[in-house]
mmCIF file of C-alpha atoms in Angstrom:
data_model
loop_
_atom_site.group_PDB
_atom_site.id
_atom_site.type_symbol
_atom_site.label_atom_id
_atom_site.label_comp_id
_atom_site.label_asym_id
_atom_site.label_seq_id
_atom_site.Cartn_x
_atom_site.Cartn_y
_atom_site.Cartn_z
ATOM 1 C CA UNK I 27 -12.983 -6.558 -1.260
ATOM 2 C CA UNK I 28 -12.408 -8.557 -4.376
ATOM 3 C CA UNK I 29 -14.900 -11.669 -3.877
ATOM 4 C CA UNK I 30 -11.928 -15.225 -3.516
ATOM 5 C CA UNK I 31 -14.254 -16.332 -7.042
ATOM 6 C CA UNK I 32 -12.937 -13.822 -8.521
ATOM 7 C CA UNK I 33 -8.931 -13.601 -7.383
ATOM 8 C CA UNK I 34 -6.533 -15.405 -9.464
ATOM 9 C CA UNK I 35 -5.521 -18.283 -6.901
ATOM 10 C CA UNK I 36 -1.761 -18.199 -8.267
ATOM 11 C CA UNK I 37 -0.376 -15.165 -6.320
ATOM 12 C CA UNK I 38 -2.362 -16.203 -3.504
ATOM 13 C CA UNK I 39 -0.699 -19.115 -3.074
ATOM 14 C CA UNK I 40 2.379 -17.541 -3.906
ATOM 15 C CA UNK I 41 1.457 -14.945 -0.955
ATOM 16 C CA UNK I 42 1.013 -17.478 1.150
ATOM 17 C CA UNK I 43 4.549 -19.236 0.580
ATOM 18 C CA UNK I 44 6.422 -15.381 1.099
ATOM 19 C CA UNK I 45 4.766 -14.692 3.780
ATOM 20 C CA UNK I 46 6.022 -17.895 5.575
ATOM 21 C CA UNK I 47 9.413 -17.392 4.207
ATOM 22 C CA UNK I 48 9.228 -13.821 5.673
ATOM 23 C CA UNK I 49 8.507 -15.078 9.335
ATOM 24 C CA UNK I 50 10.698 -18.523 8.735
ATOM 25 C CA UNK I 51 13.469 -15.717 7.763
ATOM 26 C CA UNK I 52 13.096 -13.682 10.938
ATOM 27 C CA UNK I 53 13.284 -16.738 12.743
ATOM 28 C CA UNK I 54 16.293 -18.652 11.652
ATOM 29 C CA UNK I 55 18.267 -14.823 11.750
ATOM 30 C CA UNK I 56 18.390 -15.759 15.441
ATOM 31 C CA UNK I 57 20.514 -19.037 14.899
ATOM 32 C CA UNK I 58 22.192 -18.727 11.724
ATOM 33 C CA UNK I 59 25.508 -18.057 13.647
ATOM 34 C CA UNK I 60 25.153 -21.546 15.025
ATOM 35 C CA UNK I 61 24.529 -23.066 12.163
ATOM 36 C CA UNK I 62 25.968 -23.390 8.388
ATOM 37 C CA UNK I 63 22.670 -24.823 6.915
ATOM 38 C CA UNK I 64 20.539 -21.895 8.775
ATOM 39 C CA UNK I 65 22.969 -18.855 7.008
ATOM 40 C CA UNK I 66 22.569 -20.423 3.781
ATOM 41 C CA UNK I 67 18.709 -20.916 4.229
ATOM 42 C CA UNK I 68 18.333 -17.642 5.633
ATOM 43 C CA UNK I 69 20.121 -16.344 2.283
ATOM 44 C CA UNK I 70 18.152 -18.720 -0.290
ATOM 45 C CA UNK I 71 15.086 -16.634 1.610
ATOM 46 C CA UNK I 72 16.669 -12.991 1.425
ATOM 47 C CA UNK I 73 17.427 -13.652 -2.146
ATOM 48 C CA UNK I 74 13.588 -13.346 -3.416
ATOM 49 C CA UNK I 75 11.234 -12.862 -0.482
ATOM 50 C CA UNK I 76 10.472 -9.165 -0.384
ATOM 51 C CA UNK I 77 11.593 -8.112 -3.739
ATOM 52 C CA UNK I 78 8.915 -10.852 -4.645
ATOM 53 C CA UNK I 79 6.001 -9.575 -2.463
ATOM 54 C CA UNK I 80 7.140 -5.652 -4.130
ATOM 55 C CA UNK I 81 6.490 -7.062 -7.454
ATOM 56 C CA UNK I 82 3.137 -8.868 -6.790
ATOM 57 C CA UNK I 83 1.917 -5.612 -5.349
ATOM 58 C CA UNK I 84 3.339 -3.878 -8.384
ATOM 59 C CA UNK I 85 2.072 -6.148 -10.550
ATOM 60 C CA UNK I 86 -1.820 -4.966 -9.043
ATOM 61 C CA UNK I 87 -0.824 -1.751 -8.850
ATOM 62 C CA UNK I 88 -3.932 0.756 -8.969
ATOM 63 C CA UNK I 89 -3.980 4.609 -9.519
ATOM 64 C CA UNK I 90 -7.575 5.049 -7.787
ATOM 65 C CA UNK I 91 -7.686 6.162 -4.031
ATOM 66 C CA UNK I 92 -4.147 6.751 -4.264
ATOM 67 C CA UNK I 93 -4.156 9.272 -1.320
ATOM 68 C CA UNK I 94 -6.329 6.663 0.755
ATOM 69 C CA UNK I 95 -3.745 4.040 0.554
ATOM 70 C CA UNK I 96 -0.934 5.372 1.025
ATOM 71 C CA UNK I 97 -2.413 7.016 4.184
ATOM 72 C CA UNK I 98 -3.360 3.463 4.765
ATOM 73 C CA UNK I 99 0.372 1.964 4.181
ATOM 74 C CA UNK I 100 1.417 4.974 6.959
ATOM 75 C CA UNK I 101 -0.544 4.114 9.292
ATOM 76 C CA UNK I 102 -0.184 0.613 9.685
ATOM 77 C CA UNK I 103 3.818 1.521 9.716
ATOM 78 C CA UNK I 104 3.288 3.743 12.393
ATOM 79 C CA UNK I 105 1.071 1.232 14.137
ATOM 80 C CA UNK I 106 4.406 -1.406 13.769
ATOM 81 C CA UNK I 107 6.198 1.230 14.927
ATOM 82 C CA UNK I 108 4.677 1.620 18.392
ATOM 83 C CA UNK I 109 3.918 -1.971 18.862
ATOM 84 C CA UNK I 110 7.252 -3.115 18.468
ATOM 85 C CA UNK I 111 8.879 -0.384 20.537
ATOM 86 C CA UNK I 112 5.909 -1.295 23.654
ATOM 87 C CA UNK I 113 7.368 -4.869 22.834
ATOM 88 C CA UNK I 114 11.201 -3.747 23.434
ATOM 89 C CA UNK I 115 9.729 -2.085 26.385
ATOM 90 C CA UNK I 116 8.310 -5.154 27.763
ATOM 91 C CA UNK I 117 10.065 -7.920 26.767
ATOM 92 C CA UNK I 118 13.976 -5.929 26.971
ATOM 93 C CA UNK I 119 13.567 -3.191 28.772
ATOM 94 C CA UNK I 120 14.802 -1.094 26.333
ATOM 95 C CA UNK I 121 12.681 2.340 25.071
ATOM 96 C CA UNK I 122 13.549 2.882 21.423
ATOM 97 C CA UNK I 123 11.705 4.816 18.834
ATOM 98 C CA UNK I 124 12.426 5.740 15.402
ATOM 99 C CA UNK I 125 9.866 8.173 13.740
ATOM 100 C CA UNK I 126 11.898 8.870 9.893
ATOM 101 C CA UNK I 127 13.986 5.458 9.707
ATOM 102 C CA UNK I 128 13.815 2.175 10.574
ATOM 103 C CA UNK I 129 16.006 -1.396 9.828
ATOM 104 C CA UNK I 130 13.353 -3.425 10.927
ATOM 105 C CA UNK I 131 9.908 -4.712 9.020
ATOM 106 C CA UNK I 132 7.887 -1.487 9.080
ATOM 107 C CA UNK I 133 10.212 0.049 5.951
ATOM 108 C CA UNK I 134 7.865 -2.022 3.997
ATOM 109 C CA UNK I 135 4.704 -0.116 4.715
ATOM 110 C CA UNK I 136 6.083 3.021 4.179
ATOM 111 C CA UNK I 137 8.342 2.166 1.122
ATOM 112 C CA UNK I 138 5.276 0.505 -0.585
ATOM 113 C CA UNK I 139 3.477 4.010 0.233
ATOM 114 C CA UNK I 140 6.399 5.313 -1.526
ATOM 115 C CA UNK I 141 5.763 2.818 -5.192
ATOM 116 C CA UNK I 142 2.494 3.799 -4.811
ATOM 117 C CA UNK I 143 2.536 7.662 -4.903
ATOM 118 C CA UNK I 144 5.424 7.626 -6.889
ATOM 119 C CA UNK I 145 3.840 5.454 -9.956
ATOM 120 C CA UNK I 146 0.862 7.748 -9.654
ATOM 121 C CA UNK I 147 3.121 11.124 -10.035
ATOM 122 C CA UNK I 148 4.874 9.135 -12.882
ATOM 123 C CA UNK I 149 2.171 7.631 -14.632
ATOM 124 C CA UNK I 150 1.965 9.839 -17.803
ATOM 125 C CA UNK I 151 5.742 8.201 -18.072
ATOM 126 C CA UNK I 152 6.604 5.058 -20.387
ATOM 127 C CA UNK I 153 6.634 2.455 -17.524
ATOM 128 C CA UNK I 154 9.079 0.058 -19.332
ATOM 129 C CA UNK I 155 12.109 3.473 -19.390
ATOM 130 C CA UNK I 156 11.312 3.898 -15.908
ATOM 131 C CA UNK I 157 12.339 0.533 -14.960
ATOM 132 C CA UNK I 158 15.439 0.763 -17.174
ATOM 133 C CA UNK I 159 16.101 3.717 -15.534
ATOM 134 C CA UNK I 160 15.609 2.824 -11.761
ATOM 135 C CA UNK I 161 17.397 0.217 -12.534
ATOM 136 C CA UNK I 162 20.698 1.320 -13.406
ATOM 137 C CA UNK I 163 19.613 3.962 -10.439
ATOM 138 C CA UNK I 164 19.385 1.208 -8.095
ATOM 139 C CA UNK I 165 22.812 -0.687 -9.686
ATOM 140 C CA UNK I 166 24.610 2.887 -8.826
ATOM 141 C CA UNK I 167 22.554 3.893 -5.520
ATOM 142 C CA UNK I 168 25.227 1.624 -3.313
ATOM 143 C CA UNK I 169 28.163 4.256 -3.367
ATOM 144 C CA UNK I 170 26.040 6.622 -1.752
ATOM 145 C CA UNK I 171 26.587 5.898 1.669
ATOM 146 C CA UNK I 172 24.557 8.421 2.895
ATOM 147 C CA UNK I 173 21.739 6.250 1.338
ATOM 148 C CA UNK I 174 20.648 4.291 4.152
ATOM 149 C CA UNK I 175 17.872 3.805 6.532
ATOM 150 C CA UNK I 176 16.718 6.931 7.071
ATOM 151 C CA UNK I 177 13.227 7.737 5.270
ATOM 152 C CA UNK I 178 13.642 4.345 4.122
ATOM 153 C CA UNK I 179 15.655 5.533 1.059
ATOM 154 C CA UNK I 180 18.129 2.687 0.162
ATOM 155 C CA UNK I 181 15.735 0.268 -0.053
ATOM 156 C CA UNK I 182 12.864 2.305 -1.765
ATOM 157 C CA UNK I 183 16.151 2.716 -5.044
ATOM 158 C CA UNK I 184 16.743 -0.487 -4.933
ATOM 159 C CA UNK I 185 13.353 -2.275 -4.547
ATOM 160 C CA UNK I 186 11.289 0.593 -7.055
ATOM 161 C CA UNK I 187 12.602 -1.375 -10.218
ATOM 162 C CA UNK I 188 10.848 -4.957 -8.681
ATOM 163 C CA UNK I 189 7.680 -2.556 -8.378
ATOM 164 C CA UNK I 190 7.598 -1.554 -11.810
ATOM 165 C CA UNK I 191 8.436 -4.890 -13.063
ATOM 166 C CA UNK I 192 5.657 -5.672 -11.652
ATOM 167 C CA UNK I 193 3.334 -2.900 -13.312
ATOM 168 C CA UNK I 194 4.879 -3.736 -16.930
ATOM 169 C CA UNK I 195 4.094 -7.776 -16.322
ATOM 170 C CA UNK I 196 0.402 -8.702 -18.062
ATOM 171 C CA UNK I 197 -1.192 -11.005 -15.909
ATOM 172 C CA UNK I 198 -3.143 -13.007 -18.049
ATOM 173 C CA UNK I 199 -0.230 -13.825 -20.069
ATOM 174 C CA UNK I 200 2.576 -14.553 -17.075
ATOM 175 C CA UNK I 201 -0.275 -17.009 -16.101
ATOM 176 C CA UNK I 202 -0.485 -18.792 -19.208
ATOM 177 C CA UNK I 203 2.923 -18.503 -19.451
ATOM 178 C CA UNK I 204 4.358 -20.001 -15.724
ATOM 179 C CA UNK I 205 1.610 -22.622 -16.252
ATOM 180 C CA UNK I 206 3.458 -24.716 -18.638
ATOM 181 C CA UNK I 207 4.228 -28.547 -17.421
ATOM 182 C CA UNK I 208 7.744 -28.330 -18.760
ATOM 183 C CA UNK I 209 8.284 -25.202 -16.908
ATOM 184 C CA UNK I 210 6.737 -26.195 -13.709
ATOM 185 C CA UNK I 211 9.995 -28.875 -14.093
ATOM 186 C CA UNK I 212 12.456 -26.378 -14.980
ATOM 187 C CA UNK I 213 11.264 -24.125 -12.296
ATOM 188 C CA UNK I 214 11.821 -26.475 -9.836
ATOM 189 C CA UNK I 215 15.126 -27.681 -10.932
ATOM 190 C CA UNK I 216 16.297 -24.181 -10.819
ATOM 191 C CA UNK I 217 14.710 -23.444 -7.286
ATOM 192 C CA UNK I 218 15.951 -26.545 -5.538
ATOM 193 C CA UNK I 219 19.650 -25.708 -7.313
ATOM 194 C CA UNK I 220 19.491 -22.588 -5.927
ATOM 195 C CA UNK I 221 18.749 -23.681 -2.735
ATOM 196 C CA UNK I 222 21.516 -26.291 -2.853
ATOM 197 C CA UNK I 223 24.054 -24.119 -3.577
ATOM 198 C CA UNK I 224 23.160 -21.333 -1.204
ATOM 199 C CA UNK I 225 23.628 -23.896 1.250
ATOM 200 C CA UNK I 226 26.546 -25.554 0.286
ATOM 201 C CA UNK I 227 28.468 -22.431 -0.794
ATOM 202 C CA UNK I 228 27.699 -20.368 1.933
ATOM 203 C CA UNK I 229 31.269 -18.986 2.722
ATOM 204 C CA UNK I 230 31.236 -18.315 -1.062
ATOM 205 C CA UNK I 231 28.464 -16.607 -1.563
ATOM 206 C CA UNK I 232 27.117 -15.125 1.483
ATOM 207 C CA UNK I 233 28.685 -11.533 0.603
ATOM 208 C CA UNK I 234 25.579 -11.074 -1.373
ATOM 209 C CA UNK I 235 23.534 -10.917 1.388
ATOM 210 C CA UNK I 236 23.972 -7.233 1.811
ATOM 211 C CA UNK I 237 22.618 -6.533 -2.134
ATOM 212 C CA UNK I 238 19.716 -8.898 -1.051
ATOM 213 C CA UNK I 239 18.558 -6.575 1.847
ATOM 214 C CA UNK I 240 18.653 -3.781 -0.547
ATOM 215 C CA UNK I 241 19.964 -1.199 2.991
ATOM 216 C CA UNK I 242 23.535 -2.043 3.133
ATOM 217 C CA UNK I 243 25.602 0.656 0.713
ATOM 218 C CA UNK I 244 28.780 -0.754 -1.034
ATOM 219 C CA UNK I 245 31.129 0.246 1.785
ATOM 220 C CA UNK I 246 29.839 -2.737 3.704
ATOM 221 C CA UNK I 247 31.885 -4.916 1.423
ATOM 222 C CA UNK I 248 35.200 -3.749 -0.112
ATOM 223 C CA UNK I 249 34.413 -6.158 -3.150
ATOM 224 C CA UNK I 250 31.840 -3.792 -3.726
ATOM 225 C CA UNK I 251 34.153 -1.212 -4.251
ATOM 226 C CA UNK I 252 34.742 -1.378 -8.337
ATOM 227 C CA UNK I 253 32.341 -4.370 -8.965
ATOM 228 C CA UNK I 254 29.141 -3.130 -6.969
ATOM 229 C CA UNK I 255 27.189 -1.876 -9.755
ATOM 230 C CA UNK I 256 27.551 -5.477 -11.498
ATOM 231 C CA UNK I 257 26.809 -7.349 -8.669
ATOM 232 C CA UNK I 258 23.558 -5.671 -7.568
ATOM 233 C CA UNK I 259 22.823 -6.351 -11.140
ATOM 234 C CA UNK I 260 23.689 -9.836 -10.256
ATOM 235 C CA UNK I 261 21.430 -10.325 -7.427
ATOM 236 C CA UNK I 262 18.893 -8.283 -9.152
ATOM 237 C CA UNK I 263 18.961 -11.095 -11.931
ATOM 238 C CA UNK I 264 19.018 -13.763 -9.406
ATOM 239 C CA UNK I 265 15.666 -12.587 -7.804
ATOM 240 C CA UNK I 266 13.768 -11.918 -10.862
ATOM 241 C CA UNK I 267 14.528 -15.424 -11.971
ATOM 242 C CA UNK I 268 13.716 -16.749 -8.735
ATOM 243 C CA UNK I 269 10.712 -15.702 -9.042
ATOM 244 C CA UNK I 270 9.818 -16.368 -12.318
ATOM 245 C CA UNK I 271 10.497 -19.920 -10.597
ATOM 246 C CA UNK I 272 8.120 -20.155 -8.068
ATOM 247 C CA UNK I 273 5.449 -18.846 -10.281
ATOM 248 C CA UNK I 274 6.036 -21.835 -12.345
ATOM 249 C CA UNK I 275 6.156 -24.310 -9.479
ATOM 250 C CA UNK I 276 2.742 -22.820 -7.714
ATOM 251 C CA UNK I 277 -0.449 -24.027 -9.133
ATOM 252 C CA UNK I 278 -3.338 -21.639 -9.799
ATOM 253 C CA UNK I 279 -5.891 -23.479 -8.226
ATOM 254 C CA UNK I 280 -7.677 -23.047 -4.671
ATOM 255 C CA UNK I 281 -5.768 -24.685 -2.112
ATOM 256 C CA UNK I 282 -7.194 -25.397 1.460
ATOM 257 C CA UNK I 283 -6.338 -22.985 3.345
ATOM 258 C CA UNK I 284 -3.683 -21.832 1.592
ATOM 259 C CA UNK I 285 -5.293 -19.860 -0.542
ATOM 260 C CA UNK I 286 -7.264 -17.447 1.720
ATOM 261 C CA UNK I 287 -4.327 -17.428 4.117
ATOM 262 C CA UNK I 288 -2.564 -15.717 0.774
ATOM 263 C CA UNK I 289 -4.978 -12.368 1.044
ATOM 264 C CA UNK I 290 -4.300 -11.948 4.755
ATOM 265 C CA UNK I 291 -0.351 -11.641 4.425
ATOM 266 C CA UNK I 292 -0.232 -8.032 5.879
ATOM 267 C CA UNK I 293 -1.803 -9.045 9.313
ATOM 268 C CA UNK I 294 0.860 -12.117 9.590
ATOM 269 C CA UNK I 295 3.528 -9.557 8.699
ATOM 270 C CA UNK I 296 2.071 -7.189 11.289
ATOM 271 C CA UNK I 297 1.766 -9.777 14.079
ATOM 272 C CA UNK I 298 4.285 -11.904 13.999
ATOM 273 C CA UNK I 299 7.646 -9.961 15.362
ATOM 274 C CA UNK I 300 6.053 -9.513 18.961
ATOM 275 C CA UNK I 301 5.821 -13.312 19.442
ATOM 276 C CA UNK I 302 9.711 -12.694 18.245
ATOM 277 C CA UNK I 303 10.136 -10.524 20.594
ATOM 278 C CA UNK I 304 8.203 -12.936 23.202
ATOM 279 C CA UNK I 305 10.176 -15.987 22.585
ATOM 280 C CA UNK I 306 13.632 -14.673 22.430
ATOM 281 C CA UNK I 307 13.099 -12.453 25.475
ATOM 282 C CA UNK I 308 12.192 -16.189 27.408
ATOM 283 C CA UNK I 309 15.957 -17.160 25.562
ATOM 284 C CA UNK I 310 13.419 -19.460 23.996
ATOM 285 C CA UNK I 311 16.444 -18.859 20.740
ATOM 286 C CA UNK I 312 19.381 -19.809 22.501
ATOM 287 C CA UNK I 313 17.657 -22.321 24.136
ATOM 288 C CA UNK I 314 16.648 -24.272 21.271
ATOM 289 C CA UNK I 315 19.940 -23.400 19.117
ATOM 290 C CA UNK I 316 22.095 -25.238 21.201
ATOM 291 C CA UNK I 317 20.903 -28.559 18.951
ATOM 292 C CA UNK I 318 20.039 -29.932 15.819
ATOM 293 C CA UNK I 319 16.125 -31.266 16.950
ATOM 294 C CA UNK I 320 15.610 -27.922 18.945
ATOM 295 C CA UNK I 321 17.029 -26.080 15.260
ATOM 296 C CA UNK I 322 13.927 -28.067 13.871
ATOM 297 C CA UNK I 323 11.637 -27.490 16.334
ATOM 298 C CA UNK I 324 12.252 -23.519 16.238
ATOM 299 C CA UNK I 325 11.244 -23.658 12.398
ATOM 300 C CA UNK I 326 8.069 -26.138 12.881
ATOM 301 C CA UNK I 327 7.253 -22.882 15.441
ATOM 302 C CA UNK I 328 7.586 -20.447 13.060
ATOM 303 C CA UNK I 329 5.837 -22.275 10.486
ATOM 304 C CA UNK I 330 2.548 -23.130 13.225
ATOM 305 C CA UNK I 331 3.288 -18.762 14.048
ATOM 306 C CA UNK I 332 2.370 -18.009 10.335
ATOM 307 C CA UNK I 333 -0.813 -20.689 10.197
ATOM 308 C CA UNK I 334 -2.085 -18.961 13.525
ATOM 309 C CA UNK I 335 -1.428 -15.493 12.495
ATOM 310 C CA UNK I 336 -3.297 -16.240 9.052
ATOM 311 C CA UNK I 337 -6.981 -16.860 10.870
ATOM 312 C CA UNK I 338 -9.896 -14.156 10.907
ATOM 313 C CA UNK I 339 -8.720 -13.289 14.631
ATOM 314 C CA UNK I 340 -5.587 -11.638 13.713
ATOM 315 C CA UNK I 341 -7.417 -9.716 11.122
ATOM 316 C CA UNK I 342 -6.758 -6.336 13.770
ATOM 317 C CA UNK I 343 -6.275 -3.944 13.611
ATOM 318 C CA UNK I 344 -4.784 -3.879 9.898
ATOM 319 C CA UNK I 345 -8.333 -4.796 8.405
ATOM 320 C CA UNK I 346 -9.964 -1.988 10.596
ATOM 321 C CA UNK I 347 -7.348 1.085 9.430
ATOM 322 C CA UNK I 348 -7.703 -0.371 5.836
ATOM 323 C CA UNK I 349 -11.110 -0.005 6.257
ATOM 324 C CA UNK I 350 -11.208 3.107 7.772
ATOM 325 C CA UNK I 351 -8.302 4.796 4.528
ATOM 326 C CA UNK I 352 -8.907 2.406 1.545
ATOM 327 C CA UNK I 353 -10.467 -0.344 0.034
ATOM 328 C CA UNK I 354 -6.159 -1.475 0.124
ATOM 329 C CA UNK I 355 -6.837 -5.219 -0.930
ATOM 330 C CA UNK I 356 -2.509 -5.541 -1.041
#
């Protein structure tokens, strides 16, 4: 493991803040139909969260062990896999089991399995044409409707450019770069605005949800049908510059807690959709739905879900199958 003096606290921190957006997300998706403020939340988070995390991994991508961790990105899918069909089972009575697709959170592990080998086998390649050309892949991809979730394909297209964005981005200079007072201002005026206006505009704007989730093909929408390729370019845009945002509003110091809770993301994104899975199979959701304090009180839980799930006891068994494929530090 790379020693915490050594890490650059920055995307750390940022870590941190995704991860919570990833489990505040998965919360609020059970409310947002009783609430205007919730949908446009839930779509200020779709519109950067995982496309974020793809490009911070990109952007430490690694062509040693390659074979190790990608095994290592399987397995912990797989792992999701069965845990959150034992919780169905449990919690729903309901046996479901997916081996070659999957709509839910383990499309991540296998998809970044997928940047990984594929950035190896394409290595010799200019990485800045690649992204062009996954790129305009990605802008096309949505009249494919056989794209989808099978083999996790629709999102691998559209996600692969964020990935090699990430490869092509210098480190040492984004840093200097985001660290700029007068951008750390900008930044936030352009976050918050964003925010605002996702929601505030929500029956405006909430059609781009389906680009966001990068699994829905164009057919979902019929405005989609002459003007998709621009508008996945759109949200494409949208995310990138997001995220250029929050690098500019996070500071690259050592925060308490914080910090370290940034380079255990994968066991919080591991953990967290069983206690999901708990607390809507109690109706714990519709229970606390039905007002604006219980609204409030269902984030503050999701927020305490993703301090808990950060501490050295949730480290299994995602530290123990890295161990045993990889030195993965993702």
């Amino acid at each position: 493991m790379i020693s915490m003096e050594k890490r650059i606290f920055l995307f750390d921190n940022l870590k941190f803040f995704l991860i919570l957006t990833v489990v505040i997300g998965h919360f609020i998706d059970y409310i947002t139909k009783s609430s205007h403020m919730m949908s446009g939340l839930f779509l200020f988070i779709y519109s950067f969260h995982m496309p974020f995390f793809i490009y911070l991994a990109g952007l430490f991508h690694s062509n040693h062990n390659i074979k190790n961790r990608c095994v290592s990105f399987i397995a912990i899918g797989f792992s999701m896999k069965i845990l959150f069909a034992l919780c169905r089972m449990i919690f729903f009575h309901k046996a479901s089991f997916s081996l070659l697709s999957d709509s839910g959170l383990p499309w991540f592990m296998f998809a970044m399995a997928m940047f990984t080998a594929i950035s190896y086998f394409l290595r010799d390649f200019n990485t800045f044409t690649l992204f062009i050309l996954f790129t305009l892949l990605a802008c096309f991809a949505g009249y494919d409707e056989s794209l989808g979730n099978f083999l996790y394909l629709s999102r691998f297209i559209v996600f692969y450019p964020f990935y090699l964005l990430g490869q092509i981005t210098n480190k040492e200079k984004i840093l200097s770069i985001t660290q700029r007072p007068v951008l750390k201002i900008i930044g936030a005026i352009c976050i918050i605005g964003w925010g605002i206006l996702c929601m505030t505009q929500t029956g405006h704007i909430s059609f781009l949800l389906t680009l966001f989730t990068g699994k829905h093909s164009f057919a979902s929408n019929e405005i989609f049908a002459f003007y998709g390729p621009i508008y996945r370019a759109l949200c494409m845009a949208i995310t990138i510059i997001a995220g250029f945002c929050l690098m500019c509003i996070f500071p690259n110091k050592k925060l308490p807690f914080i910090t370290k809770a940034g380079s255990r993301t994968l066991q919080v994104f591991f953990w967290h959709y069983p206690f999901i899975y708990f607390l809507t199979g109690i109706h714990a959701d519709k229970l606390l739905s039905d007002s604006a304090p219980g609204k409030v009180i269902w984030l503050l839980i999701s927020i305490l879900l993703t301090l808990l799930l950060s501490t050295k006891f949730f480290a299994f068994p995602v530290k123990g199958i890295q161990k045993s494929f990889s030195s993965c530090k993702y």
